[in-house]
Amino acid sequence: MKLRLLQATAFLALAFAFVIPAKADAKPQNLLKDFNQDRKTDILWYQPSSGRVNAWLLDGTKVVSNPDLSWNVPGDSGWEIKGTGDFNQDGKTDILWYQPSSGRVNAWLLDGTKVVSNPDLSWKVPGDSGWEIKGTGDFNQDGKTDILWYQPSSGRVNAWLLDGTKVVSNPDLSWNVPGDSGWEIKGTGDFNQDGKTDILWYQPSSGRVNTWLLNGTKVVSNPDLSWKVPGDSGWEIKGTGDFNQDGKTDILWYQPSSGRVNAWLLNGTKVVSNPDLSWKVPGDSGWEIVSR
C-alpha cells in the first residue's frame, strides 16, 4: 500500500529526493533531486523495517504525492542508502547504496520510481576501513556524478571521480577535518552560484552551519551560514535541494520529535526564510530521510 497521510495515527507516507548532476544547460549541481522529471526537488525516504523506499514528489514545499519505488531492501540486509545522482547520464535521478560488510557500492538506475538495473561500482571499500560515504557531486566539472568520502580518524575528505559506475581517480580534497572536532559533513550543493560543487558542514555543539566553497577539490573559502541551530534542539540536517525554484541551494531539516520537515531557503549563505513542508513524519514511524 502506498503511504498516505494516516489520519488516525498522524503518520505520513514518505520519500526524499536527491540530486541530478548538472549538465551544461542544467541547474547547478545537487539542486535537482527529481523523481518525476518536473525539475522540482523531491525527498527520498527509507523504512529499514519494511525495506520500503519512498519519494515525496514536491511542488516547492507542498507534497503532491508519495509513490514507493519498485524495489524493497530490508534493513537487515546491511545495505544503506547514501545519496542520489545520475550514474548513467540519462538525466534521471538514481540512488546510491553501500554495504559496509562487503564494501560494495551499488547504484539503482531509475526510470522515475522504477528500478531498471543495479550495477556495482568498480571499487569496494570495506566498512572497517573507517571511510564513510557522505554524498555525491561533480568535483571535476565533467557533468558526471562523483562520490564524496570522509574518514573521521584521519580527517581526510576524498572524491571518487566517476565515469558512470567506473572509478577513474580518487583525489583528496585540500583540507582535512578530524572527526573529534565535532564537525560533520551533511551534504553538497552550490552555495556561491559558480556551478561548482561545494560541501555543507554542521557542528551540533556550536550550532554552526558552514560551507566549503570549492574549485574542484580545492577549498577556496569556508563561510558560515547566517543562522545557527544547536544540536540539542532536535533538528537534523538531512540534505540540500532547491525548494523555491530560484536556482540556489537550500537546506533540508528534520525534527523527529515533532515530525516537522523544514527548508532553509538561501541566498548564497544567507537564510532568507524557513517554511515547513506540508506533511509531517514522526520519528517513531521508522521512516528516515536518506539524503545528503
PDB file of C-alpha atoms in Angstrom:
ATOM      1  CA  MET A   1       0.000   0.000   0.000  1.00  0.00           C
ATOM      2  CA  LYS A   2       1.406   3.401  -0.934  1.00  0.00           C
ATOM      3  CA  LEU A   3       1.982   5.602   2.052  1.00  0.00           C
ATOM      4  CA  ARG A   4      -0.716   8.183   2.593  1.00  0.00           C
ATOM      5  CA  LEU A   5      -1.194  10.587   5.419  1.00  0.00           C
ATOM      6  CA  LEU A   6      -2.658   8.311   8.093  1.00  0.00           C
ATOM      7  CA  GLN A   7      -5.404  10.374   9.647  1.00  0.00           C
ATOM      8  CA  ALA A   8      -5.879   8.215  12.723  1.00  0.00           C
ATOM      9  CA  THR A   9      -2.253   7.901  13.666  1.00  0.00           C
ATOM     10  CA  ALA A  10      -0.815  11.083  12.158  1.00  0.00           C
ATOM     11  CA  PHE A  11       1.812   9.042  10.322  1.00  0.00           C
ATOM     12  CA  LEU A  12       2.684  10.039   6.807  1.00  0.00           C
ATOM     13  CA  ALA A  13       3.961   8.427   3.731  1.00  0.00           C
ATOM     14  CA  LEU A  14       7.389   9.408   2.868  1.00  0.00           C
ATOM     15  CA  ALA A  15      10.056   9.972   0.325  1.00  0.00           C
ATOM     16  CA  PHE A  16      13.079  12.093  -0.276  1.00  0.00           C
ATOM     17  CA  ALA A  17      14.637  13.431  -3.381  1.00  0.00           C
ATOM     18  CA  PHE A  18      18.202  13.713  -4.313  1.00  0.00           C
ATOM     19  CA  VAL A  19      20.480  15.247  -6.801  1.00  0.00           C
ATOM     20  CA  ILE A  20      20.970  15.031 -10.533  1.00  0.00           C
ATOM     21  CA  PRO A  21      24.453  16.111 -11.589  1.00  0.00           C
ATOM     22  CA  ALA A  22      24.446  19.257 -13.689  1.00  0.00           C
ATOM     23  CA  LYS A  23      24.590  19.088 -17.443  1.00  0.00           C
ATOM     24  CA  ALA A  24      25.873  22.068 -19.354  1.00  0.00           C
ATOM     25  CA  ASP A  25      22.345  23.552 -19.561  1.00  0.00           C
ATOM     26  CA  ALA A  26      21.048  22.257 -16.226  1.00  0.00           C
ATOM     27  CA  LYS A  27      20.695  23.908 -12.854  1.00  0.00           C
ATOM     28  CA  PRO A  28      23.764  23.926 -10.600  1.00  0.00           C
ATOM     29  CA  GLN A  29      24.942  20.562  -9.275  1.00  0.00           C
ATOM     30  CA  ASN A  30      22.898  18.995  -6.481  1.00  0.00           C
ATOM     31  CA  LEU A  31      19.911  21.317  -6.715  1.00  0.00           C
ATOM     32  CA  LEU A  32      17.624  18.896  -8.526  1.00  0.00           C
ATOM     33  CA  LYS A  33      16.706  15.672  -6.754  1.00  0.00           C
ATOM     34  CA  ASP A  34      13.886  14.809  -9.027  1.00  0.00           C
ATOM     35  CA  PHE A  35      11.993  11.502  -9.345  1.00  0.00           C
ATOM     36  CA  ASN A  36       9.277  12.606 -11.782  1.00  0.00           C
ATOM     37  CA  GLN A  37      11.306  14.802 -14.148  1.00  0.00           C
ATOM     38  CA  ASP A  38       9.389  18.009 -13.374  1.00  0.00           C
ATOM     39  CA  ARG A  39      12.644  19.794 -12.435  1.00  0.00           C
ATOM     40  CA  LYS A  40      11.496  20.300  -8.836  1.00  0.00           C
ATOM     41  CA  THR A  41      13.286  18.944  -5.755  1.00  0.00           C
ATOM     42  CA  ASP A  42      11.734  15.827  -4.216  1.00  0.00           C
ATOM     43  CA  ILE A  43      12.579  13.982  -0.982  1.00  0.00           C
ATOM     44  CA  LEU A  44      13.716  10.355  -0.587  1.00  0.00           C
ATOM     45  CA  TRP A  45      12.668   8.284   2.431  1.00  0.00           C
ATOM     46  CA  TYR A  46      13.557   4.769   3.598  1.00  0.00           C
ATOM     47  CA  GLN A  47      11.988   2.497   6.217  1.00  0.00           C
ATOM     48  CA  PRO A  48      14.501  -0.239   7.182  1.00  0.00           C
ATOM     49  CA  SER A  49      11.924  -2.405   8.994  1.00  0.00           C
ATOM     50  CA  SER A  50       9.821  -2.864   5.839  1.00  0.00           C
ATOM     51  CA  GLY A  51      12.546  -2.219   3.279  1.00  0.00           C
ATOM     52  CA  ARG A  52      10.342   0.307   1.510  1.00  0.00           C
ATOM     53  CA  VAL A  53      11.889   3.209  -0.388  1.00  0.00           C
ATOM     54  CA  ASN A  54       9.505   6.119  -0.968  1.00  0.00           C
ATOM     55  CA  ALA A  55       9.577   9.516  -2.664  1.00  0.00           C
ATOM     56  CA  TRP A  56       7.809  12.704  -1.703  1.00  0.00           C
ATOM     57  CA  LEU A  57       7.096  14.388  -5.034  1.00  0.00           C
ATOM     58  CA  LEU A  58       7.073  18.100  -4.269  1.00  0.00           C
ATOM     59  CA  ASP A  59       5.825  21.357  -5.702  1.00  0.00           C
ATOM     60  CA  GLY A  60       8.068  23.676  -3.718  1.00  0.00           C
ATOM     61  CA  THR A  61       7.354  22.797  -0.079  1.00  0.00           C
ATOM     62  CA  LYS A  62       3.995  21.121  -0.838  1.00  0.00           C
ATOM     63  CA  VAL A  63       3.866  17.312  -1.009  1.00  0.00           C
ATOM     64  CA  VAL A  64       1.890  16.377  -4.136  1.00  0.00           C
ATOM     65  CA  SER A  65       2.175  12.564  -3.942  1.00  0.00           C
ATOM     66  CA  ASN A  66       4.365   9.875  -2.414  1.00  0.00           C
ATOM     67  CA  PRO A  67       4.889   6.738  -4.518  1.00  0.00           C
ATOM     68  CA  ASP A  68       7.005   3.822  -3.385  1.00  0.00           C
ATOM     69  CA  LEU A  69       9.905   2.777  -5.547  1.00  0.00           C
ATOM     70  CA  SER A  70       9.537  -0.572  -7.299  1.00  0.00           C
ATOM     71  CA  TRP A  71      12.075  -2.477  -5.176  1.00  0.00           C
ATOM     72  CA  ASN A  72      12.421  -3.051  -1.421  1.00  0.00           C
ATOM     73  CA  VAL A  73      15.621  -3.596   0.589  1.00  0.00           C
ATOM     74  CA  PRO A  74      15.204  -4.835   4.193  1.00  0.00           C
ATOM     75  CA  GLY A  75      17.407  -3.026   6.682  1.00  0.00           C
ATOM     76  CA  ASP A  76      18.880  -6.287   7.978  1.00  0.00           C
ATOM     77  CA  SER A  77      20.489  -6.862   4.565  1.00  0.00           C
ATOM     78  CA  GLY A  78      23.181  -4.397   5.614  1.00  0.00           C
ATOM     79  CA  TRP A  79      22.599  -2.120   2.622  1.00  0.00           C
ATOM     80  CA  GLU A  80      22.351   1.632   3.300  1.00  0.00           C
ATOM     81  CA  ILE A  81      21.155   4.465   1.050  1.00  0.00           C
ATOM     82  CA  LYS A  82      23.922   7.067   0.774  1.00  0.00           C
ATOM     83  CA  GLY A  83      22.649   9.584  -1.752  1.00  0.00           C
ATOM     84  CA  THR A  84      21.438  10.142  -5.285  1.00  0.00           C
ATOM     85  CA  GLY A  85      22.909  11.123  -8.614  1.00  0.00           C
ATOM     86  CA  ASP A  86      22.792  10.254 -12.302  1.00  0.00           C
ATOM     87  CA  PHE A  87      25.116   7.310 -12.810  1.00  0.00           C
ATOM     88  CA  ASN A  88      24.243   6.548 -16.454  1.00  0.00           C
ATOM     89  CA  GLN A  89      23.876  10.100 -17.794  1.00  0.00           C
ATOM     90  CA  ASP A  90      20.240   9.718 -18.825  1.00  0.00           C
ATOM     91  CA  GLY A  91      19.097  12.824 -16.926  1.00  0.00           C
ATOM     92  CA  LYS A  92      17.129  10.776 -14.367  1.00  0.00           C
ATOM     93  CA  THR A  93      17.796  10.524 -10.643  1.00  0.00           C
ATOM     94  CA  ASP A  94      19.425   7.276  -9.459  1.00  0.00           C
ATOM     95  CA  ILE A  95      20.099   6.013  -5.911  1.00  0.00           C
ATOM     96  CA  LEU A  96      23.483   5.227  -4.332  1.00  0.00           C
ATOM     97  CA  TRP A  97      23.746   2.238  -1.955  1.00  0.00           C
ATOM     98  CA  TYR A  98      26.599   0.962   0.226  1.00  0.00           C
ATOM     99  CA  GLN A  99      27.070  -2.308   2.150  1.00  0.00           C
ATOM    100  CA  PRO A 100      29.875  -1.868   4.737  1.00  0.00           C
ATOM    101  CA  SER A 101      30.231  -5.604   5.451  1.00  0.00           C
ATOM    102  CA  SER A 102      31.163  -6.403   1.832  1.00  0.00           C
ATOM    103  CA  GLY A 103      32.489  -2.995   0.846  1.00  0.00           C
ATOM    104  CA  ARG A 104      30.239  -2.982  -2.223  1.00  0.00           C
ATOM    105  CA  VAL A 105      28.976   0.303  -3.650  1.00  0.00           C
ATOM    106  CA  ASN A 106      25.907  -0.057  -5.855  1.00  0.00           C
ATOM    107  CA  ALA A 107      23.658   2.151  -7.969  1.00  0.00           C
ATOM    108  CA  TRP A 108      19.947   1.763  -8.588  1.00  0.00           C
ATOM    109  CA  LEU A 109      19.463   3.106 -12.111  1.00  0.00           C
ATOM    110  CA  LEU A 110      15.946   4.501 -12.199  1.00  0.00           C
ATOM    111  CA  ASP A 111      13.263   5.489 -14.652  1.00  0.00           C
ATOM    112  CA  GLY A 112      11.227   7.691 -12.326  1.00  0.00           C
ATOM    113  CA  THR A 113      10.432   5.415  -9.370  1.00  0.00           C
ATOM    114  CA  LYS A 114      11.056   2.179 -11.293  1.00  0.00           C
ATOM    115  CA  VAL A 115      14.394   0.386 -10.786  1.00  0.00           C
ATOM    116  CA  VAL A 116      15.752  -0.556 -14.219  1.00  0.00           C
ATOM    117  CA  SER A 117      19.083  -2.136 -13.149  1.00  0.00           C
ATOM    118  CA  ASN A 118      21.550  -2.098 -10.239  1.00  0.00           C
ATOM    119  CA  PRO A 119      25.233  -2.314 -11.219  1.00  0.00           C
ATOM    120  CA  ASP A 120      28.034  -2.302  -8.661  1.00  0.00           C
ATOM    121  CA  LEU A 121      30.659   0.402  -8.914  1.00  0.00           C
ATOM    122  CA  SER A 122      34.135  -0.754  -9.907  1.00  0.00           C
ATOM    123  CA  TRP A 123      35.780  -0.297  -6.491  1.00  0.00           C
ATOM    124  CA  LYS A 124      34.977  -1.588  -2.994  1.00  0.00           C
ATOM    125  CA  VAL A 125      35.640  -0.015   0.419  1.00  0.00           C
ATOM    126  CA  PRO A 126      35.261  -2.263   3.489  1.00  0.00           C
ATOM    127  CA  GLY A 127      33.384  -0.617   6.344  1.00  0.00           C
ATOM    128  CA  ASP A 128      36.215  -1.330   8.813  1.00  0.00           C
ATOM    129  CA  SER A 129      38.485   0.985   6.790  1.00  0.00           C
ATOM    130  CA  GLY A 130      36.812   3.895   8.548  1.00  0.00           C
ATOM    131  CA  TRP A 131      35.750   5.567   5.312  1.00  0.00           C
ATOM    132  CA  GLU A 132      32.147   6.797   5.057  1.00  0.00           C
ATOM    133  CA  ILE A 133      30.151   7.914   2.003  1.00  0.00           C
ATOM    134  CA  LYS A 134      28.911  11.455   2.627  1.00  0.00           C
ATOM    135  CA  GLY A 135      27.156  12.342  -0.601  1.00  0.00           C
ATOM    136  CA  THR A 136      27.535  12.973  -4.296  1.00  0.00           C
ATOM    137  CA  GLY A 137      28.544  15.864  -6.538  1.00  0.00           C
ATOM    138  CA  ASP A 138      30.608  16.749  -9.581  1.00  0.00           C
ATOM    139  CA  PHE A 139      34.115  17.522  -8.371  1.00  0.00           C
ATOM    140  CA  ASN A 140      35.826  17.800 -11.765  1.00  0.00           C
ATOM    141  CA  GLN A 141      33.115  19.600 -13.747  1.00  0.00           C
ATOM    142  CA  ASP A 142      32.664  16.844 -16.325  1.00  0.00           C
ATOM    143  CA  GLY A 143      28.890  16.615 -15.809  1.00  0.00           C
ATOM    144  CA  LYS A 144      29.144  13.131 -14.264  1.00  0.00           C
ATOM    145  CA  THR A 145      28.208  12.128 -10.738  1.00  0.00           C
ATOM    146  CA  ASP A 146      31.112  11.639  -8.312  1.00  0.00           C
ATOM    147  CA  ILE A 147      31.100  10.303  -4.731  1.00  0.00           C
ATOM    148  CA  LEU A 148      32.257  12.129  -1.584  1.00  0.00           C
ATOM    149  CA  TRP A 149      34.034  10.110   1.130  1.00  0.00           C
ATOM    150  CA  TYR A 150      35.211  11.073   4.634  1.00  0.00           C
ATOM    151  CA  GLN A 151      37.470   9.293   7.139  1.00  0.00           C
ATOM    152  CA  PRO A 152      36.976  10.815  10.618  1.00  0.00           C
ATOM    153  CA  SER A 153      40.083   9.182  12.134  1.00  0.00           C
ATOM    154  CA  SER A 154      42.426  10.931   9.662  1.00  0.00           C
ATOM    155  CA  GLY A 155      40.193  13.879   8.805  1.00  0.00           C
ATOM    156  CA  ARG A 156      40.686  13.184   5.099  1.00  0.00           C
ATOM    157  CA  VAL A 157      37.969  14.138   2.613  1.00  0.00           C
ATOM    158  CA  ASN A 158      38.172  12.298  -0.694  1.00  0.00           C
ATOM    159  CA  ALA A 159      36.328  12.219  -4.015  1.00  0.00           C
ATOM    160  CA  TRP A 160      35.759   9.264  -6.283  1.00  0.00           C
ATOM    161  CA  LEU A 161      35.754  10.782  -9.784  1.00  0.00           C
ATOM    162  CA  LEU A 162      33.491   8.586 -11.857  1.00  0.00           C
ATOM    163  CA  ASP A 163      32.728   7.746 -15.453  1.00  0.00           C
ATOM    164  CA  GLY A 164      29.314   6.188 -14.927  1.00  0.00           C
ATOM    165  CA  THR A 165      29.942   3.403 -12.392  1.00  0.00           C
ATOM    166  CA  LYS A 166      33.702   3.203 -13.084  1.00  0.00           C
ATOM    167  CA  VAL A 167      36.075   4.945 -10.638  1.00  0.00           C
ATOM    168  CA  VAL A 168      38.621   6.912 -12.696  1.00  0.00           C
ATOM    169  CA  SER A 169      40.608   8.509  -9.845  1.00  0.00           C
ATOM    170  CA  ASN A 170      40.238   9.442  -6.160  1.00  0.00           C
ATOM    171  CA  PRO A 171      41.951  12.686  -5.146  1.00  0.00           C
ATOM    172  CA  ASP A 172      41.851  14.029  -1.606  1.00  0.00           C
ATOM    173  CA  LEU A 173      40.393  17.468  -1.053  1.00  0.00           C
ATOM    174  CA  SER A 174      42.880  20.132   0.013  1.00  0.00           C
ATOM    175  CA  TRP A 175      41.721  20.436   3.644  1.00  0.00           C
ATOM    176  CA  ASN A 176      41.331  17.889   6.479  1.00  0.00           C
ATOM    177  CA  VAL A 177      38.842  17.942   9.370  1.00  0.00           C
ATOM    178  CA  PRO A 178      39.492  15.492  12.252  1.00  0.00           C
ATOM    179  CA  GLY A 179      36.370  13.695  13.442  1.00  0.00           C
ATOM    180  CA  ASP A 180      36.935  14.765  17.054  1.00  0.00           C
ATOM    181  CA  SER A 181      36.442  18.414  16.016  1.00  0.00           C
ATOM    182  CA  GLY A 182      32.706  17.782  16.130  1.00  0.00           C
ATOM    183  CA  TRP A 183      32.168  18.864  12.523  1.00  0.00           C
ATOM    184  CA  GLU A 184      30.026  16.602  10.315  1.00  0.00           C
ATOM    185  CA  ILE A 185      29.552  16.588   6.530  1.00  0.00           C
ATOM    186  CA  LYS A 186      25.825  16.996   5.830  1.00  0.00           C
ATOM    187  CA  GLY A 187      25.565  17.358   2.083  1.00  0.00           C
ATOM    188  CA  THR A 188      26.696  19.098  -1.056  1.00  0.00           C
ATOM    189  CA  GLY A 189      25.391  21.936  -3.206  1.00  0.00           C
ATOM    190  CA  ASP A 190      26.436  25.164  -4.902  1.00  0.00           C
ATOM    191  CA  PHE A 191      26.424  27.924  -2.297  1.00  0.00           C
ATOM    192  CA  ASN A 192      28.042  30.691  -4.361  1.00  0.00           C
ATOM    193  CA  GLN A 193      26.378  30.053  -7.729  1.00  0.00           C
ATOM    194  CA  ASP A 194      29.607  29.344  -9.609  1.00  0.00           C
ATOM    195  CA  GLY A 195      28.368  25.996 -10.952  1.00  0.00           C
ATOM    196  CA  LYS A 196      30.863  24.011  -8.839  1.00  0.00           C
ATOM    197  CA  THR A 197      30.063  21.516  -6.096  1.00  0.00           C
ATOM    198  CA  ASP A 198      30.545  22.767  -2.521  1.00  0.00           C
ATOM    199  CA  ILE A 199      30.338  20.890   0.811  1.00  0.00           C
ATOM    200  CA  LEU A 200      27.955  21.554   3.716  1.00  0.00           C
ATOM    201  CA  TRP A 201      29.238  21.089   7.286  1.00  0.00           C
ATOM    202  CA  TYR A 202      27.462  21.226  10.670  1.00  0.00           C
ATOM    203  CA  GLN A 203      28.793  21.337  14.239  1.00  0.00           C
ATOM    204  CA  PRO A 204      25.989  20.400  16.669  1.00  0.00           C
ATOM    205  CA  SER A 205      27.842  21.614  19.792  1.00  0.00           C
ATOM    206  CA  SER A 206      28.039  25.207  18.486  1.00  0.00           C
ATOM    207  CA  GLY A 207      25.074  25.103  16.134  1.00  0.00           C
ATOM    208  CA  ARG A 208      27.245  26.492  13.328  1.00  0.00           C
ATOM    209  CA  VAL A 209      26.463  25.611   9.711  1.00  0.00           C
ATOM    210  CA  ASN A 210      29.422  26.072   7.378  1.00  0.00           C
ATOM    211  CA  THR A 211      30.249  25.656   3.715  1.00  0.00           C
ATOM    212  CA  TRP A 212      33.415  24.697   1.932  1.00  0.00           C
ATOM    213  CA  LEU A 213      33.352  26.666  -1.318  1.00  0.00           C
ATOM    214  CA  LEU A 214      35.318  24.572  -3.782  1.00  0.00           C
ATOM    215  CA  ASN A 215      37.155  24.864  -7.056  1.00  0.00           C
ATOM    216  CA  GLY A 216      37.207  21.182  -7.953  1.00  0.00           C
ATOM    217  CA  THR A 217      38.858  19.520  -4.960  1.00  0.00           C
ATOM    218  CA  LYS A 218      40.494  22.730  -3.679  1.00  0.00           C
ATOM    219  CA  VAL A 219      38.844  24.580  -0.781  1.00  0.00           C
ATOM    220  CA  VAL A 220      38.737  28.291  -1.686  1.00  0.00           C
ATOM    221  CA  SER A 221      36.921  29.623   1.410  1.00  0.00           C
ATOM    222  CA  ASN A 222      34.609  28.418   4.192  1.00  0.00           C
ATOM    223  CA  PRO A 223      31.943  30.919   5.263  1.00  0.00           C
ATOM    224  CA  ASP A 224      29.387  30.183   7.964  1.00  0.00           C
ATOM    225  CA  LEU A 225      25.706  30.451   7.127  1.00  0.00           C
ATOM    226  CA  SER A 226      23.808  33.329   8.737  1.00  0.00           C
ATOM    227  CA  TRP A 227      21.779  31.202  11.199  1.00  0.00           C
ATOM    228  CA  LYS A 228      22.740  28.650  13.866  1.00  0.00           C
ATOM    229  CA  VAL A 229      20.839  25.623  15.186  1.00  0.00           C
ATOM    230  CA  PRO A 230      22.106  23.994  18.408  1.00  0.00           C
ATOM    231  CA  GLY A 231      22.220  20.213  18.256  1.00  0.00           C
ATOM    232  CA  ASP A 232      20.102  19.871  21.411  1.00  0.00           C
ATOM    233  CA  SER A 233      17.177  21.496  19.550  1.00  0.00           C
ATOM    234  CA  GLY A 234      16.491  18.115  17.976  1.00  0.00           C
ATOM    235  CA  TRP A 235      16.761  19.461  14.434  1.00  0.00           C
ATOM    236  CA  GLU A 236      18.936  17.480  11.976  1.00  0.00           C
ATOM    237  CA  ILE A 237      20.262  18.488   8.557  1.00  0.00           C
ATOM    238  CA  LYS A 238      19.108  15.912   6.010  1.00  0.00           C
ATOM    239  CA  GLY A 239      20.394  17.261   2.740  1.00  0.00           C
ATOM    240  CA  THR A 240      20.080  20.011   0.187  1.00  0.00           C
ATOM    241  CA  GLY A 241      17.866  20.943  -2.749  1.00  0.00           C
ATOM    242  CA  ASP A 242      16.107  23.877  -4.383  1.00  0.00           C
ATOM    243  CA  PHE A 243      12.728  24.212  -2.706  1.00  0.00           C
ATOM    244  CA  ASN A 244      11.617  27.502  -4.276  1.00  0.00           C
ATOM    245  CA  GLN A 245      12.941  27.045  -7.814  1.00  0.00           C
ATOM    246  CA  ASP A 246      15.270  30.067  -7.714  1.00  0.00           C
ATOM    247  CA  GLY A 247      18.344  28.070  -8.804  1.00  0.00           C
ATOM    248  CA  LYS A 248      20.027  28.434  -5.396  1.00  0.00           C
ATOM    249  CA  THR A 249      20.929  25.686  -2.932  1.00  0.00           C
ATOM    250  CA  ASP A 250      18.614  25.353   0.071  1.00  0.00           C
ATOM    251  CA  ILE A 251      18.970  23.138   3.172  1.00  0.00           C
ATOM    252  CA  LEU A 252      16.568  20.415   4.335  1.00  0.00           C
ATOM    253  CA  TRP A 253      15.975  19.978   8.083  1.00  0.00           C
ATOM    254  CA  TYR A 254      14.018  17.344  10.057  1.00  0.00           C
ATOM    255  CA  GLN A 255      12.949  17.184  13.709  1.00  0.00           C
ATOM    256  CA  PRO A 256      11.993  13.589  14.601  1.00  0.00           C
ATOM    257  CA  SER A 257      10.288  14.506  17.896  1.00  0.00           C
ATOM    258  CA  SER A 258       7.722  16.747  16.153  1.00  0.00           C
ATOM    259  CA  GLY A 259       7.831  15.117  12.713  1.00  0.00           C
ATOM    260  CA  ARG A 260       8.359  18.518  11.111  1.00  0.00           C
ATOM    261  CA  VAL A 261      10.282  18.815   7.840  1.00  0.00           C
ATOM    262  CA  ASN A 262      11.636  22.292   7.162  1.00  0.00           C
ATOM    263  CA  ALA A 263      13.567  24.092   4.418  1.00  0.00           C
ATOM    264  CA  TRP A 264      16.065  26.896   4.825  1.00  0.00           C
ATOM    265  CA  LEU A 265      15.625  28.958   1.659  1.00  0.00           C
ATOM    266  CA  LEU A 266      19.002  30.518   0.953  1.00  0.00           C
ATOM    267  CA  ASN A 267      20.570  33.331  -0.998  1.00  0.00           C
ATOM    268  CA  GLY A 268      24.135  32.058  -1.008  1.00  0.00           C
ATOM    269  CA  THR A 269      24.956  31.570   2.674  1.00  0.00           C
ATOM    270  CA  LYS A 270      22.176  33.895   3.928  1.00  0.00           C
ATOM    271  CA  VAL A 271      18.950  32.315   5.223  1.00  0.00           C
ATOM    272  CA  VAL A 272      16.028  34.201   3.666  1.00  0.00           C
ATOM    273  CA  SER A 273      13.123  32.182   5.148  1.00  0.00           C
ATOM    274  CA  ASN A 274      12.405  28.728   6.590  1.00  0.00           C
ATOM    275  CA  PRO A 275       8.986  27.291   5.697  1.00  0.00           C
ATOM    276  CA  ASP A 276       7.796  23.895   6.903  1.00  0.00           C
ATOM    277  CA  LEU A 277       6.860  21.318   4.299  1.00  0.00           C
ATOM    278  CA  SER A 278       3.179  20.428   4.131  1.00  0.00           C
ATOM    279  CA  TRP A 279       3.446  16.946   5.670  1.00  0.00           C
ATOM    280  CA  LYS A 280       4.930  15.621   8.906  1.00  0.00           C
ATOM    281  CA  VAL A 281       6.538  12.257   9.726  1.00  0.00           C
ATOM    282  CA  PRO A 282       7.023  11.326  13.405  1.00  0.00           C
ATOM    283  CA  GLY A 283      10.437   9.842  14.127  1.00  0.00           C
ATOM    284  CA  ASP A 284       8.929   6.759  15.766  1.00  0.00           C
ATOM    285  CA  SER A 285       7.318   5.782  12.439  1.00  0.00           C
ATOM    286  CA  GLY A 286      10.653   4.234  11.461  1.00  0.00           C
ATOM    287  CA  TRP A 287      10.947   6.334   8.310  1.00  0.00           C
ATOM    288  CA  GLU A 288      14.232   8.122   7.641  1.00  0.00           C
ATOM    289  CA  ILE A 289      15.152  10.872   5.192  1.00  0.00           C
ATOM    290  CA  VAL A 290      18.046   9.380   3.263  1.00  0.00           C
ATOM    291  CA  SER A 291      19.719  12.328   1.677  1.00  0.00           C
ATOM    292  CA  ARG A 292      22.888  14.323   1.510  1.00  0.00           C
TER     293      ARG A 292
END
